[in-house]
Amino acid sequence: MIRHKSLFVCVLALLVFGLSWPAQAEEKKDEFYGSFMIGYRGVDVDGAETKYKEDYNLYDGARLFHFGLKFKPAADSKFKKFFDELKAKVYNFGGDPYESFDLSVAKYGTYKFKFNRRKTNYFYQDAFVGHDFHHYDFDRIQDTASLRIWLTRSTRLYFNFDRYTKMGHSTTSLDISRDEFEFEKPVDESSKEISIGVDLSVKGFYLMLEEKIQDYANDYHYFLPGYSLGEDPGDMTVLSLFNLNQPYDFRSFTHSARFTARPGSNFLMKGSARFSDQDLRLSYSEYQMGTSYLGTDFDYGWSGDGNYDRKMQMYDLDFTYLISNRVAFLGGVRYQNLDQEGVFNVYGAEMEHALDYNTLGLEVGLQYQASAKTGVTLGVRHDKREVNMMEHGMAEQTVTKRTGFFGNLNLKLNKSFKMTADYQYGSYEDPFTPIGPTSSHRARFTAKYKAKQYYMNGSYVYQTTDNDIGDGWKTERSQLNIRTGIANKKVKFSLGYGLIYNKLEGDRNFVFYGSPATWNILYEGRSNLVDVWLRVFASKKWALGGYANYYKNDGSWEIERLVLKPFVEIKFNGGFIGQLAYRYIDFKENLWGNESYTANIFEVSFGYKW
Amino acid sequence: MQPINIKPTKKQPLGRWLGLIGLAAFVVVFMHFYPATAAALGDGDINAATCAECHEDLAKAFKGSVHGVIDAKKLAGAAGAAFSCESCHGDLKKHLDEPDAGNIFAFKGTANEASKMCLSCHKDNQGHYFASPHGKASMACTSCHAVHKKANTHPTKSCYSCHTDVFARFKMNEPHKVMECSACHNPHEPATRTRLGGFKQEACFKCHTDKQGPYLYEHMSLTIDGCSACHDVHGSPNRHMLVDQSVAQLCYSCHTVVPGWHSRFTPDSNCVNCHTTIHGSNLSAKFIK
């Protein structure tokens, strides 16, 4: 891994000097910009290091914090026949939780190529031992490449490639014979997706066709790392051996077509169709050996295999008719269908499953733009979803309907001040699952003010959902955010405040051993967020500033977090830059205190900008 | 009894490859029969240098923009007109005779007027714009896109100035560790959130492919109502971005019919310690394994 990274840095260096040499030889007509920052980070964590690792995961060591270059050859440059622009960027190279590399090369009107590689580490470990057995620590490496070629002025061909792998380890738990055991579950997944498409423009008409293939594989498997007495060592249950293998893979094909038609300048129609066909195969084997809670030995093994087929179809058609430049009539129709069936042979039986659901939605609205300063849109929606499911040999069918209303208001009082408001309402009949609402409301207001170097913006969101079937439940969410700031050549300042309130409540009536019981479900969260950001250009050479963020959540889950980050930046002669930064993090988990930590992070870096 | 481990083999359907070859053949035939489309709206006699005599700052900034660097020959219309200021601002002759803002299309009218002009060229993936929440909110293309300036702004910064509520959620303790808004959202497309169930979790399955199934036993709240039934997708104070830190409370919000011996569990209990395959299972209808 270190050899690969060293090789990568050498390639970047060659790129930089290789491009800059002819640029200098051609009297600097080429545009060649770039910068990099390398340095060292020192970290000291006190308290729940697992929680710090989950939240930040920044550790000691040398880093290439940033590298970027942009090269645009001059008209008479020998590179000009190959490309008009080349850009490369690297962030956090050297072991941080997020490393990324971007490359793009373009010859305007001929081709455009982009590549991105991103490596991210995900970590979770509950600090309250025994509370949550789950743990994971894996890396996801994602590669994305796209190539767009202009075959003619009106025809483009494009290729996309997406790939990711997840490798690492995790743990999971199982209840076996009334005791809980923890198992090792290696993470090993990979996905590859290739698409090829063409888009064609003819006067008033645009067509896009795309074919996509995805291959996915998951080596799903977990095992007992050794002889285990379980979570309760005092009981009779013991597990000597456990191994469960269920690797699976699927291949899916997606065929898409999209068109846009403008038969006249006032009528715009857009439609698309997508068909997807996914075939999944899996195999299964399990073996377990141990002693049950009654003291009897057990030794079981099973195997099986399964295959599933999932087909999806999506059609949509939207149109906009400008009755005039001020009045527009909007409408849309959508239809989606998912049809899946599967067979799994296990425990000596063939288990079948079938699910089919389709949704038909209609939307119509009217938009009135009185002037450049005012716009209003009002409309209605209606959706109908039919779900047909067959499981355990039993069939179930549910038809859910939703009728909704939406409205948007946009006001530009003057060049500096803008406001928007939008409201949505939905009423549902017969939701399929208990989590589905029977009504929902959402209102949102925003305001923005900008005058020269000063700005201020704010938003307020209020949302409720209800379910009035049986015991019912209700959620409520309100959120207020305000931000103000100044940006000029000397000072960049921003101050923000957010207040977020969440609530979920409902009474649940159960019957335990013949006796009724009620559980008053209530979740409340009141979050206060304050952040301030400041950068002062004290002189041509000196810049200093800092960032502070305070977050507190009260209610059902009380946590507090303070982050302070001051920094100093010095510009030396010749384009060299030095930076010194310190970050202090104080996280408190107030219920049990097991996840609290403080961290001190020092960063010293040095760079160059040309 | 020895465990049996069978690796599935992959199919290689010929029909799929024939489909791709057919698509390529269609492209070649289509190109042969259909000419290029005129993108320019003006006749190209007036070029940027003419406009720069009065609008020097704008012309200078325009040179560095995406529109400014496009090779005029590549995007010339069928009549041979070059890509220039007239391509977006329309016929400039009247404005040159009488330099007044009223004598030129200056994008100062309604949002639809302004967007129409952009969509005369950008009718590909952006052709759905009017049906999107941004289009319905009477926002012109210029609300987010700076046409004359160099495109320095990161796409996420464009979203930030209006969607401060969403960005505040990313500052919570358990944010969704994704770098850009465009990883999940397409601002030119209609929102999936307003649709009745189904398929809106497609954006989630792009990365969380292991959760999509299909399974013998589906967790129907995921399959029908989507991932947001249990997760706060932008950020949450709760672990795993759940809508409730108490997993037991979250599960009991729906599952009121449970075995009697579940009475020993409290809001602090973690249902997924036993019901581990909570996103779907092939082996257990109760998601035990």
JSON list of N, CA, C and O in Angstrom, two decimals, chain A residues 54 126 153 156 164 173 201 246 258 281 283 285-286 308 318 340 377 402 410 433 479 483 508 510 513 561, chain B residues 4 6 37 74 124 128 136-137 160 165 171 177 189 194 209 218 225 239 252-253 261 273 276 282 289:
[
{"chain": "A", "resi": 54, "resn": "GLU", "atom": "N", "xyz": [-15.07, 6.80, 15.58]},
{"chain": "A", "resi": 54, "resn": "GLU", "atom": "CA", "xyz": [-16.31, 6.79, 14.80]},
{"chain": "A", "resi": 54, "resn": "GLU", "atom": "C", "xyz": [-16.60, 8.17, 14.23]},
{"chain": "A", "resi": 54, "resn": "GLU", "atom": "O", "xyz": [-17.06, 8.31, 13.10]},
{"chain": "A", "resi": 126, "resn": "ASP", "atom": "N", "xyz": [-19.95, 0.39, 19.83]},
{"chain": "A", "resi": 126, "resn": "ASP", "atom": "CA", "xyz": [-20.70, 0.97, 20.94]},
{"chain": "A", "resi": 126, "resn": "ASP", "atom": "C", "xyz": [-19.84, 0.90, 22.20]},
{"chain": "A", "resi": 126, "resn": "ASP", "atom": "O", "xyz": [-19.35, -0.17, 22.57]},
{"chain": "A", "resi": 153, "resn": "ARG", "atom": "N", "xyz": [-21.96, 17.72, -33.62]},
{"chain": "A", "resi": 153, "resn": "ARG", "atom": "CA", "xyz": [-22.47, 18.82, -32.78]},
{"chain": "A", "resi": 153, "resn": "ARG", "atom": "C", "xyz": [-23.75, 18.42, -32.05]},
{"chain": "A", "resi": 153, "resn": "ARG", "atom": "O", "xyz": [-24.10, 18.98, -31.03]},
{"chain": "A", "resi": 156, "resn": "ARG", "atom": "N", "xyz": [-23.86, 12.88, -28.85]},
{"chain": "A", "resi": 156, "resn": "ARG", "atom": "CA", "xyz": [-22.80, 12.60, -27.87]},
{"chain": "A", "resi": 156, "resn": "ARG", "atom": "C", "xyz": [-22.89, 11.15, -27.45]},
{"chain": "A", "resi": 156, "resn": "ARG", "atom": "O", "xyz": [-23.99, 10.60, -27.28]},
{"chain": "A", "resi": 164, "resn": "TYR", "atom": "N", "xyz": [-17.08, -0.09, -6.67]},
{"chain": "A", "resi": 164, "resn": "TYR", "atom": "CA", "xyz": [-16.67, 0.07, -5.27]},
{"chain": "A", "resi": 164, "resn": "TYR", "atom": "C", "xyz": [-16.41, -1.29, -4.64]},
{"chain": "A", "resi": 164, "resn": "TYR", "atom": "O", "xyz": [-16.94, -2.31, -5.08]},
{"chain": "A", "resi": 173, "resn": "SER", "atom": "N", "xyz": [-24.45, -10.53, 16.07]},
{"chain": "A", "resi": 173, "resn": "SER", "atom": "CA", "xyz": [-24.84, -11.41, 17.18]},
{"chain": "A", "resi": 173, "resn": "SER", "atom": "C", "xyz": [-26.01, -12.28, 16.76]},
{"chain": "A", "resi": 173, "resn": "SER", "atom": "O", "xyz": [-26.72, -11.98, 15.79]},
{"chain": "A", "resi": 201, "resn": "SER", "atom": "N", "xyz": [-29.58, 15.26, -30.45]},
{"chain": "A", "resi": 201, "resn": "SER", "atom": "CA", "xyz": [-30.42, 16.46, -30.50]},
{"chain": "A", "resi": 201, "resn": "SER", "atom": "C", "xyz": [-30.78, 16.75, -31.94]},
{"chain": "A", "resi": 201, "resn": "SER", "atom": "O", "xyz": [-29.92, 16.80, -32.81]},
{"chain": "A", "resi": 246, "resn": "GLN", "atom": "N", "xyz": [-23.41, -17.55, 3.30]},
{"chain": "A", "resi": 246, "resn": "GLN", "atom": "CA", "xyz": [-24.52, -17.25, 2.41]},
{"chain": "A", "resi": 246, "resn": "GLN", "atom": "C", "xyz": [-24.05, -16.27, 1.31]},
{"chain": "A", "resi": 246, "resn": "GLN", "atom": "O", "xyz": [-24.58, -15.18, 1.16]},
{"chain": "A", "resi": 258, "resn": "ARG", "atom": "N", "xyz": [-34.92, 8.39, -22.62]},
{"chain": "A", "resi": 258, "resn": "ARG", "atom": "CA", "xyz": [-35.47, 9.66, -22.15]},
{"chain": "A", "resi": 258, "resn": "ARG", "atom": "C", "xyz": [-35.59, 10.58, -23.34]},
{"chain": "A", "resi": 258, "resn": "ARG", "atom": "O", "xyz": [-34.71, 10.63, -24.19]},
{"chain": "A", "resi": 281, "resn": "ARG", "atom": "N", "xyz": [-28.44, -14.90, -7.36]},
{"chain": "A", "resi": 281, "resn": "ARG", "atom": "CA", "xyz": [-28.28, -16.29, -6.94]},
{"chain": "A", "resi": 281, "resn": "ARG", "atom": "C", "xyz": [-27.52, -16.31, -5.63]},
{"chain": "A", "resi": 281, "resn": "ARG", "atom": "O", "xyz": [-26.56, -15.52, -5.44]},
{"chain": "A", "resi": 283, "resn": "SER", "atom": "N", "xyz": [-26.07, -19.13, -2.32]},
{"chain": "A", "resi": 283, "resn": "SER", "atom": "CA", "xyz": [-25.96, -20.48, -1.77]},
{"chain": "A", "resi": 283, "resn": "SER", "atom": "C", "xyz": [-25.89, -20.34, -0.26]},
{"chain": "A", "resi": 283, "resn": "SER", "atom": "O", "xyz": [-25.58, -19.27, 0.26]},
{"chain": "A", "resi": 285, "resn": "SER", "atom": "N", "xyz": [-24.98, -22.41, 3.58]},
{"chain": "A", "resi": 285, "resn": "SER", "atom": "CA", "xyz": [-24.62, -23.57, 4.40]},
{"chain": "A", "resi": 285, "resn": "SER", "atom": "C", "xyz": [-24.43, -23.08, 5.82]},
{"chain": "A", "resi": 285, "resn": "SER", "atom": "O", "xyz": [-23.97, -21.96, 6.06]},
{"chain": "A", "resi": 286, "resn": "GLU", "atom": "N", "xyz": [-24.82, -23.90, 6.77]},
{"chain": "A", "resi": 286, "resn": "GLU", "atom": "CA", "xyz": [-24.71, -23.52, 8.19]},
{"chain": "A", "resi": 286, "resn": "GLU", "atom": "C", "xyz": [-24.38, -24.75, 9.01]},
{"chain": "A", "resi": 286, "resn": "GLU", "atom": "O", "xyz": [-24.88, -25.85, 8.74]},
{"chain": "A", "resi": 308, "resn": "TYR", "atom": "N", "xyz": [-33.50, -15.33, -7.07]},
{"chain": "A", "resi": 308, "resn": "TYR", "atom": "CA", "xyz": [-34.54, -14.30, -7.09]},
{"chain": "A", "resi": 308, "resn": "TYR", "atom": "C", "xyz": [-34.45, -13.54, -8.39]},
{"chain": "A", "resi": 308, "resn": "TYR", "atom": "O", "xyz": [-33.37, -13.33, -8.93]},
{"chain": "A", "resi": 318, "resn": "ASP", "atom": "N", "xyz": [-43.86, 14.32, -18.17]},
{"chain": "A", "resi": 318, "resn": "ASP", "atom": "CA", "xyz": [-44.15, 15.65, -17.61]},
{"chain": "A", "resi": 318, "resn": "ASP", "atom": "C", "xyz": [-44.28, 16.64, -18.75]},
{"chain": "A", "resi": 318, "resn": "ASP", "atom": "O", "xyz": [-43.60, 16.51, -19.76]},
{"chain": "A", "resi": 340, "resn": "GLN", "atom": "N", "xyz": [-41.15, -8.94, -8.04]},
{"chain": "A", "resi": 340, "resn": "GLN", "atom": "CA", "xyz": [-40.06, -9.84, -7.70]},
{"chain": "A", "resi": 340, "resn": "GLN", "atom": "C", "xyz": [-40.60, -11.17, -7.21]},
{"chain": "A", "resi": 340, "resn": "GLN", "atom": "O", "xyz": [-41.68, -11.23, -6.60]},
{"chain": "A", "resi": 377, "resn": "THR", "atom": "N", "xyz": [-47.05, 28.99, -7.55]},
{"chain": "A", "resi": 377, "resn": "THR", "atom": "CA", "xyz": [-47.42, 27.73, -8.18]},
{"chain": "A", "resi": 377, "resn": "THR", "atom": "C", "xyz": [-48.35, 26.99, -7.23]},
{"chain": "A", "resi": 377, "resn": "THR", "atom": "O", "xyz": [-48.08, 26.88, -6.05]},
{"chain": "A", "resi": 402, "resn": "ARG", "atom": "N", "xyz": [-53.15, 8.29, -2.01]},
{"chain": "A", "resi": 402, "resn": "ARG", "atom": "CA", "xyz": [-52.75, 9.57, -1.41]},
{"chain": "A", "resi": 402, "resn": "ARG", "atom": "C", "xyz": [-53.24, 10.70, -2.28]},
{"chain": "A", "resi": 402, "resn": "ARG", "atom": "O", "xyz": [-53.07, 10.69, -3.50]},
{"chain": "A", "resi": 410, "resn": "ASN", "atom": "N", "xyz": [-42.61, 32.57, -4.55]},
{"chain": "A", "resi": 410, "resn": "ASN", "atom": "CA", "xyz": [-41.26, 33.10, -4.68]},
{"chain": "A", "resi": 410, "resn": "ASN", "atom": "C", "xyz": [-41.37, 34.61, -4.83]},
{"chain": "A", "resi": 410, "resn": "ASN", "atom": "O", "xyz": [-42.03, 35.11, -5.73]},
{"chain": "A", "resi": 433, "resn": "THR", "atom": "N", "xyz": [-47.87, -0.24, 5.73]},
{"chain": "A", "resi": 433, "resn": "THR", "atom": "CA", "xyz": [-47.19, -0.63, 6.98]},
{"chain": "A", "resi": 433, "resn": "THR", "atom": "C", "xyz": [-47.60, 0.34, 8.09]},
{"chain": "A", "resi": 433, "resn": "THR", "atom": "O", "xyz": [-48.03, 1.46, 7.81]},
{"chain": "A", "resi": 479, "resn": "GLN", "atom": "N", "xyz": [-37.72, 23.40, 12.60]},
{"chain": "A", "resi": 479, "resn": "GLN", "atom": "CA", "xyz": [-36.31, 23.75, 12.49]},
{"chain": "A", "resi": 479, "resn": "GLN", "atom": "C", "xyz": [-36.18, 25.20, 12.07]},
{"chain": "A", "resi": 479, "resn": "GLN", "atom": "O", "xyz": [-36.80, 25.63, 11.10]},
{"chain": "A", "resi": 483, "resn": "ARG", "atom": "N", "xyz": [-28.32, 32.63, 9.51]},
{"chain": "A", "resi": 483, "resn": "ARG", "atom": "CA", "xyz": [-26.89, 32.81, 9.26]},
{"chain": "A", "resi": 483, "resn": "ARG", "atom": "C", "xyz": [-26.64, 34.22, 8.77]},
{"chain": "A", "resi": 483, "resn": "ARG", "atom": "O", "xyz": [-27.44, 34.75, 7.99]},
{"chain": "A", "resi": 508, "resn": "ARG", "atom": "N", "xyz": [-48.68, 2.59, 22.86]},
{"chain": "A", "resi": 508, "resn": "ARG", "atom": "CA", "xyz": [-48.75, 1.24, 22.31]},
{"chain": "A", "resi": 508, "resn": "ARG", "atom": "C", "xyz": [-49.37, 0.32, 23.35]},
{"chain": "A", "resi": 508, "resn": "ARG", "atom": "O", "xyz": [-48.89, 0.25, 24.47]},
{"chain": "A", "resi": 510, "resn": "PHE", "atom": "N", "xyz": [-50.15, -3.43, 24.52]},
{"chain": "A", "resi": 510, "resn": "PHE", "atom": "CA", "xyz": [-49.71, -4.81, 24.33]},
{"chain": "A", "resi": 510, "resn": "PHE", "atom": "C", "xyz": [-50.49, -5.73, 25.25]},
{"chain": "A", "resi": 510, "resn": "PHE", "atom": "O", "xyz": [-51.18, -5.27, 26.16]},
{"chain": "A", "resi": 513, "resn": "TYR", "atom": "N", "xyz": [-48.58, -12.01, 28.58]},
{"chain": "A", "resi": 513, "resn": "TYR", "atom": "CA", "xyz": [-49.06, -13.12, 29.43]},
{"chain": "A", "resi": 513, "resn": "TYR", "atom": "C", "xyz": [-50.50, -12.90, 29.90]},
{"chain": "A", "resi": 513, "resn": "TYR", "atom": "O", "xyz": [-50.83, -13.07, 31.06]},
{"chain": "A", "resi": 561, "resn": "ARG", "atom": "N", "xyz": [-21.28, 18.82, 22.15]},
{"chain": "A", "resi": 561, "resn": "ARG", "atom": "CA", "xyz": [-20.00, 18.78, 21.46]},
{"chain": "A", "resi": 561, "resn": "ARG", "atom": "C", "xyz": [-19.51, 20.20, 21.23]},
{"chain": "A", "resi": 561, "resn": "ARG", "atom": "O", "xyz": [-20.27, 21.04, 20.74]},
{"chain": "B", "resi": 4, "resn": "ILE", "atom": "N", "xyz": [-21.39, -27.45, 3.23]},
{"chain": "B", "resi": 4, "resn": "ILE", "atom": "CA", "xyz": [-21.22, -27.44, 1.78]},
{"chain": "B", "resi": 4, "resn": "ILE", "atom": "C", "xyz": [-21.16, -25.99, 1.34]},
{"chain": "B", "resi": 4, "resn": "ILE", "atom": "O", "xyz": [-21.98, -25.16, 1.73]},
{"chain": "B", "resi": 6, "resn": "ILE", "atom": "N", "xyz": [-21.10, -23.82, -1.95]},
{"chain": "B", "resi": 6, "resn": "ILE", "atom": "CA", "xyz": [-21.20, -23.80, -3.40]},
{"chain": "B", "resi": 6, "resn": "ILE", "atom": "C", "xyz": [-21.12, -22.36, -3.86]},
{"chain": "B", "resi": 6, "resn": "ILE", "atom": "O", "xyz": [-21.89, -21.51, -3.42]},
{"chain": "B", "resi": 37, "resn": "THR", "atom": "N", "xyz": [-27.75, 20.29, -35.04]},
{"chain": "B", "resi": 37, "resn": "THR", "atom": "CA", "xyz": [-28.79, 21.22, -34.60]},
{"chain": "B", "resi": 37, "resn": "THR", "atom": "C", "xyz": [-28.19, 22.59, -34.39]},
{"chain": "B", "resi": 37, "resn": "THR", "atom": "O", "xyz": [-27.08, 22.73, -33.89]},
{"chain": "B", "resi": 74, "resn": "LYS", "atom": "N", "xyz": [-17.07, 24.47, -32.86]},
{"chain": "B", "resi": 74, "resn": "LYS", "atom": "CA", "xyz": [-17.68, 23.20, -32.44]},
{"chain": "B", "resi": 74, "resn": "LYS", "atom": "C", "xyz": [-19.17, 23.36, -32.24]},
{"chain": "B", "resi": 74, "resn": "LYS", "atom": "O", "xyz": [-19.93, 22.44, -32.45]},
{"chain": "B", "resi": 124, "resn": "ASP", "atom": "N", "xyz": [-31.09, 18.51, -22.64]},
{"chain": "B", "resi": 124, "resn": "ASP", "atom": "CA", "xyz": [-30.83, 17.10, -22.39]},
{"chain": "B", "resi": 124, "resn": "ASP", "atom": "C", "xyz": [-31.34, 16.70, -21.02]},
{"chain": "B", "resi": 124, "resn": "ASP", "atom": "O", "xyz": [-32.54, 16.61, -20.79]},
{"chain": "B", "resi": 128, "resn": "HIS", "atom": "N", "xyz": [-36.07, 18.32, -17.83]},
{"chain": "B", "resi": 128, "resn": "HIS", "atom": "CA", "xyz": [-37.12, 18.01, -16.86]},
{"chain": "B", "resi": 128, "resn": "HIS", "atom": "C", "xyz": [-37.26, 19.11, -15.81]},
{"chain": "B", "resi": 128, "resn": "HIS", "atom": "O", "xyz": [-38.02, 18.96, -14.86]},
{"chain": "B", "resi": 136, "resn": "LYS", "atom": "N", "xyz": [-40.78, 24.42, -10.05]},
{"chain": "B", "resi": 136, "resn": "LYS", "atom": "CA", "xyz": [-42.11, 24.75, -9.49]},
{"chain": "B", "resi": 136, "resn": "LYS", "atom": "C", "xyz": [-42.01, 25.97, -8.58]},
{"chain": "B", "resi": 136, "resn": "LYS", "atom": "O", "xyz": [-42.97, 26.71, -8.41]},
{"chain": "B", "resi": 137, "resn": "ALA", "atom": "N", "xyz": [-40.84, 26.17, -7.97]},
{"chain": "B", "resi": 137, "resn": "ALA", "atom": "CA", "xyz": [-40.65, 27.33, -7.09]},
{"chain": "B", "resi": 137, "resn": "ALA", "atom": "C", "xyz": [-40.28, 28.58, -7.87]},
{"chain": "B", "resi": 137, "resn": "ALA", "atom": "O", "xyz": [-39.81, 29.56, -7.29]},
{"chain": "B", "resi": 160, "resn": "TYR", "atom": "N", "xyz": [-26.16, 25.40, -0.52]},
{"chain": "B", "resi": 160, "resn": "TYR", "atom": "CA", "xyz": [-26.03, 25.84, 0.86]},
{"chain": "B", "resi": 160, "resn": "TYR", "atom": "C", "xyz": [-26.81, 27.10, 1.17]},
{"chain": "B", "resi": 160, "resn": "TYR", "atom": "O", "xyz": [-27.41, 27.24, 2.24]},
{"chain": "B", "resi": 165, "resn": "ASP", "atom": "N", "xyz": [-31.29, 24.49, 6.35]},
{"chain": "B", "resi": 165, "resn": "ASP", "atom": "CA", "xyz": [-31.86, 23.52, 7.29]},
{"chain": "B", "resi": 165, "resn": "ASP", "atom": "C", "xyz": [-31.21, 22.14, 7.10]},
{"chain": "B", "resi": 165, "resn": "ASP", "atom": "O", "xyz": [-30.89, 21.45, 8.07]},
{"chain": "B", "resi": 171, "resn": "LYS", "atom": "N", "xyz": [-24.41, 18.96, 10.53]},
{"chain": "B", "resi": 171, "resn": "LYS", "atom": "CA", "xyz": [-23.52, 19.33, 11.64]},
{"chain": "B", "resi": 171, "resn": "LYS", "atom": "C", "xyz": [-23.87, 18.54, 12.91]},
{"chain": "B", "resi": 171, "resn": "LYS", "atom": "O", "xyz": [-23.21, 18.69, 13.93]},
{"chain": "B", "resi": 177, "resn": "LYS", "atom": "N", "xyz": [-22.06, 10.58, 5.96]},
{"chain": "B", "resi": 177, "resn": "LYS", "atom": "CA", "xyz": [-20.70, 10.90, 5.52]},
{"chain": "B", "resi": 177, "resn": "LYS", "atom": "C", "xyz": [-20.59, 10.83, 4.00]},
{"chain": "B", "resi": 177, "resn": "LYS", "atom": "O", "xyz": [-19.99, 9.94, 3.43]},
{"chain": "B", "resi": 189, "resn": "GLU", "atom": "N", "xyz": [-34.33, 17.38, -11.42]},
{"chain": "B", "resi": 189, "resn": "GLU", "atom": "CA", "xyz": [-35.34, 16.34, -11.55]},
{"chain": "B", "resi": 189, "resn": "GLU", "atom": "C", "xyz": [-36.45, 16.48, -10.51]},
{"chain": "B", "resi": 189, "resn": "GLU", "atom": "O", "xyz": [-36.21, 17.04, -9.44]},
{"chain": "B", "resi": 194, "resn": "THR", "atom": "N", "xyz": [-41.72, 13.25, -2.58]},
{"chain": "B", "resi": 194, "resn": "THR", "atom": "CA", "xyz": [-43.16, 13.52, -2.63]},
{"chain": "B", "resi": 194, "resn": "THR", "atom": "C", "xyz": [-43.94, 12.36, -3.23]},
{"chain": "B", "resi": 194, "resn": "THR", "atom": "O", "xyz": [-45.15, 12.37, -3.25]},
{"chain": "B", "resi": 209, "resn": "THR", "atom": "N", "xyz": [-25.72, -1.31, -1.21]},
{"chain": "B", "resi": 209, "resn": "THR", "atom": "CA", "xyz": [-26.29, -2.35, -2.07]},
{"chain": "B", "resi": 209, "resn": "THR", "atom": "C", "xyz": [-26.68, -3.59, -1.29]},
{"chain": "B", "resi": 209, "resn": "THR", "atom": "O", "xyz": [-27.61, -4.31, -1.65]},
{"chain": "B", "resi": 218, "resn": "GLU", "atom": "N", "xyz": [-38.94, -9.96, 3.37]},
{"chain": "B", "resi": 218, "resn": "GLU", "atom": "CA", "xyz": [-38.61, -8.54, 3.26]},
{"chain": "B", "resi": 218, "resn": "GLU", "atom": "C", "xyz": [-39.07, -7.80, 4.50]},
{"chain": "B", "resi": 218, "resn": "GLU", "atom": "O", "xyz": [-40.10, -8.13, 5.09]},
{"chain": "B", "resi": 225, "resn": "ASP", "atom": "N", "xyz": [-41.98, 1.67, 2.19]},
{"chain": "B", "resi": 225, "resn": "ASP", "atom": "CA", "xyz": [-41.95, 3.07, 2.64]},
{"chain": "B", "resi": 225, "resn": "ASP", "atom": "C", "xyz": [-40.57, 3.71, 2.52]},
{"chain": "B", "resi": 225, "resn": "ASP", "atom": "O", "xyz": [-40.45, 4.92, 2.62]},
{"chain": "B", "resi": 239, "resn": "ARG", "atom": "N", "xyz": [-27.40, 7.11, 17.03]},
{"chain": "B", "resi": 239, "resn": "ARG", "atom": "CA", "xyz": [-26.49, 6.21, 16.31]},
{"chain": "B", "resi": 239, "resn": "ARG", "atom": "C", "xyz": [-27.16, 5.64, 15.08]},
{"chain": "B", "resi": 239, "resn": "ARG", "atom": "O", "xyz": [-28.38, 5.46, 15.05]},
{"chain": "B", "resi": 252, "resn": "TYR", "atom": "N", "xyz": [-41.03, -0.78, 18.41]},
{"chain": "B", "resi": 252, "resn": "TYR", "atom": "CA", "xyz": [-42.36, -0.89, 19.00]},
{"chain": "B", "resi": 252, "resn": "TYR", "atom": "C", "xyz": [-43.33, 0.15, 18.45]},
{"chain": "B", "resi": 252, "resn": "TYR", "atom": "O", "xyz": [-44.53, 0.04, 18.63]},
{"chain": "B", "resi": 253, "resn": "SER", "atom": "N", "xyz": [-42.82, 1.15, 17.74]},
{"chain": "B", "resi": 253, "resn": "SER", "atom": "CA", "xyz": [-43.71, 2.12, 17.09]},
{"chain": "B", "resi": 253, "resn": "SER", "atom": "C", "xyz": [-44.63, 1.40, 16.10]},
{"chain": "B", "resi": 253, "resn": "SER", "atom": "O", "xyz": [-45.74, 1.83, 15.84]},
{"chain": "B", "resi": 261, "resn": "TRP", "atom": "N", "xyz": [-43.08, -12.90, 26.48]},
{"chain": "B", "resi": 261, "resn": "TRP", "atom": "CA", "xyz": [-41.84, -12.78, 27.25]},
{"chain": "B", "resi": 261, "resn": "TRP", "atom": "C", "xyz": [-41.03, -11.55, 26.84]},
{"chain": "B", "resi": 261, "resn": "TRP", "atom": "O", "xyz": [-40.03, -11.23, 27.49]},
{"chain": "B", "resi": 273, "resn": "ASN", "atom": "N", "xyz": [-30.00, -6.92, 18.59]},
{"chain": "B", "resi": 273, "resn": "ASN", "atom": "CA", "xyz": [-29.03, -7.89, 19.11]},
{"chain": "B", "resi": 273, "resn": "ASN", "atom": "C", "xyz": [-29.52, -9.31, 18.83]},
{"chain": "B", "resi": 273, "resn": "ASN", "atom": "O", "xyz": [-28.72, -10.24, 18.70]},
{"chain": "B", "resi": 276, "resn": "THR", "atom": "N", "xyz": [-31.07, -9.62, 14.05]},
{"chain": "B", "resi": 276, "resn": "THR", "atom": "CA", "xyz": [-29.88, -8.98, 13.46]},
{"chain": "B", "resi": 276, "resn": "THR", "atom": "C", "xyz": [-30.04, -8.62, 11.99]},
{"chain": "B", "resi": 276, "resn": "THR", "atom": "O", "xyz": [-29.45, -7.66, 11.53]},
{"chain": "B", "resi": 282, "resn": "ASN", "atom": "N", "xyz": [-33.19, -14.24, 4.46]},
{"chain": "B", "resi": 282, "resn": "ASN", "atom": "CA", "xyz": [-33.59, -15.41, 3.67]},
{"chain": "B", "resi": 282, "resn": "ASN", "atom": "C", "xyz": [-33.87, -16.61, 4.56]},
{"chain": "B", "resi": 282, "resn": "ASN", "atom": "O", "xyz": [-34.34, -17.64, 4.08]},
{"chain": "B", "resi": 289, "resn": "LYS", "atom": "N", "xyz": [-31.76, -14.39, 11.73]},
{"chain": "B", "resi": 289, "resn": "LYS", "atom": "CA", "xyz": [-30.48, -14.60, 11.04]},
{"chain": "B", "resi": 289, "resn": "LYS", "atom": "C", "xyz": [-30.69, -14.55, 9.54]},
{"chain": "B", "resi": 289, "resn": "LYS", "atom": "O", "xyz": [-31.82, -14.69, 9.05]}
]
